[in-house]
Amino acid sequence: MLIIALLLAFSLSARADGWSFKDKDGVRHTLSGLHGRWVLVNFWAPWCPMCIQEMPEFVSLQKQHRDLQVIGIAVMYKSRREVMDIVQSQVISYPVVFGNEDIASDFGTMAGLPTSFLYSPSGKLVGKHSGPLTKVEIEQAIEGKPEAAALFTR
């Protein structure tokens, strides 16, 4: 039983670690293609106030850190127009993917939205975080500050 659980956990992380997404503009983003940069994959929904609350933080972060790529994955939406209305109202400058349950399940269980996954420049999953994040918290995490140690869990 333990071996099966370990194999399932490995297969989930292996699929999520080798991800490839096409964003709303048709541009493909892969983890291997972003090698050398920090990557923050953020799952969000248009009806989620906390998700929308953190978007300006991500826009600012993306503008100020060339060594980091934010990718937003919209899930649980009614229409693409609903997602695009949020993208336009929040002036999101980072790539946004029209996600689905299959993409979300490749990343494993999520306790709720927003949920973010942080990858190191070597492509290794640092961990995931459930709930909103601030620019300062993400900067602390990528700088390895002790106060950020509990933000991203494996």
Tab-separated table of C-alpha atoms in Angstrom:
chain	number	residue	atom	x	y	z
A	1	MET	CA	0.000	0.000	0.000
A	2	LEU	CA	2.825	2.412	0.858
A	3	ILE	CA	4.527	1.679	-2.463
A	4	ILE	CA	1.326	2.483	-4.380
A	5	ALA	CA	0.924	5.765	-2.480
A	6	LEU	CA	4.533	6.710	-3.213
A	7	LEU	CA	4.137	5.871	-6.905
A	8	LEU	CA	0.973	7.964	-7.140
A	9	ALA	CA	2.642	10.902	-5.393
A	10	PHE	CA	5.658	10.608	-7.697
A	11	SER	CA	3.525	10.429	-10.830
A	12	LEU	CA	1.577	13.542	-9.827
A	13	SER	CA	4.703	15.555	-9.124
A	14	ALA	CA	6.395	14.258	-12.268
A	15	ARG	CA	3.479	15.361	-14.455
A	16	ALA	CA	3.231	18.754	-12.749
A	17	ASP	CA	7.002	19.256	-12.936
A	18	GLY	CA	7.002	18.628	-16.680
A	19	TRP	CA	4.092	20.923	-17.479
A	20	SER	CA	3.376	22.691	-20.725
A	21	PHE	CA	0.632	25.317	-21.121
A	22	LYS	CA	-0.667	27.383	-23.984
A	23	ASP	CA	-1.746	30.831	-22.765
A	24	LYS	CA	-4.686	32.951	-23.919
A	25	ASP	CA	-2.549	34.370	-26.753
A	26	GLY	CA	-1.490	30.927	-28.018
A	27	VAL	CA	2.052	31.135	-26.600
A	28	ARG	CA	3.365	27.864	-25.151
A	29	HIS	CA	5.052	27.976	-21.730
A	30	THR	CA	7.026	25.014	-20.385
A	31	LEU	CA	8.903	24.574	-17.155
A	32	SER	CA	11.997	23.483	-19.070
A	33	GLY	CA	11.715	26.573	-21.294
A	34	LEU	CA	11.829	28.789	-18.208
A	35	HIS	CA	15.001	27.161	-16.842
A	36	GLY	CA	17.126	29.739	-15.006
A	37	ARG	CA	14.129	31.714	-13.739
A	38	TRP	CA	11.883	31.441	-10.729
A	39	VAL	CA	8.374	30.406	-11.783
A	40	LEU	CA	5.155	31.046	-9.865
A	41	VAL	CA	2.138	29.125	-11.190
A	42	ASN	CA	-1.029	30.604	-9.705
A	43	PHE	CA	-4.440	28.921	-9.901
A	44	TRP	CA	-7.341	31.358	-9.615
A	45	ALA	CA	-11.024	31.806	-10.464
A	46	PRO	CA	-12.957	34.909	-11.580
A	47	TRP	CA	-15.449	34.571	-8.683
A	48	CYS	CA	-12.674	34.409	-6.035
A	49	PRO	CA	-12.110	37.789	-4.275
A	50	MET	CA	-8.788	36.677	-2.729
A	51	CYS	CA	-7.556	35.620	-6.182
A	52	ILE	CA	-8.308	39.020	-7.644
A	53	GLN	CA	-6.815	40.737	-4.577
A	54	GLU	CA	-3.379	39.229	-5.216
A	55	MET	CA	-3.235	39.996	-8.948
A	56	PRO	CA	-1.798	43.537	-8.615
A	57	GLU	CA	0.940	42.044	-6.424
A	58	PHE	CA	1.822	39.581	-9.189
A	59	VAL	CA	1.769	42.302	-11.858
A	60	SER	CA	4.187	44.394	-9.778
A	61	LEU	CA	6.372	41.375	-9.056
A	62	GLN	CA	6.540	40.438	-12.735
A	63	LYS	CA	7.522	43.991	-13.724
A	64	GLN	CA	10.297	44.267	-11.141
A	65	HIS	CA	11.869	40.804	-11.369
A	66	ARG	CA	13.246	39.644	-14.711
A	67	ASP	CA	14.395	36.448	-12.991
A	68	LEU	CA	10.797	35.427	-12.230
A	69	GLN	CA	7.877	34.374	-14.409
A	70	VAL	CA	4.309	34.414	-13.110
A	71	ILE	CA	1.771	32.255	-14.939
A	72	GLY	CA	-1.894	32.535	-13.982
A	73	ILE	CA	-4.167	29.564	-14.592
A	74	ALA	CA	-7.860	30.410	-14.559
A	75	VAL	CA	-10.111	27.566	-13.419
A	76	MET	CA	-13.785	27.092	-12.601
A	77	TYR	CA	-15.020	29.844	-14.914
A	78	LYS	CA	-18.249	30.042	-16.894
A	79	SER	CA	-16.792	31.503	-20.079
A	80	ARG	CA	-13.530	32.744	-21.536
A	81	ARG	CA	-15.083	36.231	-21.644
A	82	GLU	CA	-15.447	36.108	-17.840
A	83	VAL	CA	-11.714	35.393	-17.539
A	84	MET	CA	-10.783	38.077	-20.081
A	85	ASP	CA	-12.879	40.677	-18.229
A	86	ILE	CA	-10.763	40.069	-15.112
A	87	VAL	CA	-7.517	40.080	-17.124
A	88	GLN	CA	-8.443	43.452	-18.642
A	89	SER	CA	-9.800	45.047	-15.456
A	90	GLN	CA	-6.708	44.018	-13.478
A	91	VAL	CA	-4.331	44.904	-16.354
A	92	ILE	CA	-2.605	41.524	-16.029
A	93	SER	CA	0.718	41.602	-17.846
A	94	TYR	CA	1.779	38.020	-17.158
A	95	PRO	CA	0.584	34.980	-19.156
A	96	VAL	CA	-2.888	33.656	-18.353
A	97	VAL	CA	-3.976	30.119	-19.236
A	98	PHE	CA	-7.565	28.963	-19.666
A	99	GLY	CA	-7.236	26.026	-17.308
A	100	ASN	CA	-9.445	23.049	-16.592
A	101	GLU	CA	-9.800	20.193	-14.135
A	102	ASP	CA	-7.196	18.080	-15.953
A	103	ILE	CA	-4.515	20.753	-15.605
A	104	ALA	CA	-5.415	21.347	-11.963
A	105	SER	CA	-5.380	17.617	-11.154
A	106	ASP	CA	-1.878	17.293	-12.631
A	107	PHE	CA	-0.702	19.502	-9.770
A	108	GLY	CA	-2.338	17.344	-7.101
A	109	THR	CA	-4.790	18.322	-4.423
A	110	MET	CA	-5.636	21.951	-3.770
A	111	ALA	CA	-7.326	23.043	-0.567
A	112	GLY	CA	-8.948	26.016	-2.277
A	113	LEU	CA	-8.242	29.067	-4.379
A	114	PRO	CA	-5.965	30.788	-4.879
A	115	THR	CA	-3.240	28.150	-4.839
A	116	SER	CA	0.294	28.862	-6.060
A	117	PHE	CA	3.238	26.629	-6.909
A	118	LEU	CA	6.792	28.015	-6.766
A	119	TYR	CA	9.624	26.533	-8.849
A	120	SER	CA	13.309	27.329	-8.395
A	121	PRO	CA	15.512	28.419	-11.326
A	122	SER	CA	16.673	24.786	-11.627
A	123	GLY	CA	13.042	23.728	-12.222
A	124	LYS	CA	12.600	22.067	-8.840
A	125	LEU	CA	9.257	22.493	-7.084
A	126	VAL	CA	9.916	24.537	-3.935
A	127	GLY	CA	6.352	23.965	-2.756
A	128	LYS	CA	2.763	25.119	-2.883
A	129	HIS	CA	0.818	27.755	-1.015
A	130	SER	CA	-2.941	27.891	-0.450
A	131	GLY	CA	-4.382	31.376	-0.046
A	132	PRO	CA	-3.361	34.816	-1.250
A	133	LEU	CA	0.277	35.879	-1.489
A	134	THR	CA	1.900	39.296	-1.463
A	135	LYS	CA	4.818	40.564	-3.503
A	136	VAL	CA	6.916	40.810	-0.328
A	137	GLU	CA	6.183	37.203	0.650
A	138	ILE	CA	7.229	35.906	-2.758
A	139	GLU	CA	10.376	38.040	-2.730
A	140	GLN	CA	11.240	36.654	0.704
A	141	ALA	CA	10.715	33.105	-0.588
A	142	ILE	CA	12.956	33.550	-3.636
A	143	GLU	CA	15.599	35.210	-1.473
A	144	GLY	CA	15.469	32.285	0.971
A	145	LYS	CA	14.549	34.455	3.965
A	146	PRO	CA	13.716	32.477	7.127
A	147	GLU	CA	10.378	34.283	7.582
A	148	ALA	CA	9.190	32.752	4.287
A	149	ALA	CA	10.129	29.164	5.130
A	150	ALA	CA	6.564	28.158	6.027
A	151	LEU	CA	4.917	29.842	3.022
A	152	PHE	CA	5.491	27.044	0.520
A	153	THR	CA	5.010	23.476	1.675
A	154	ARG	CA	5.711	20.195	-0.145
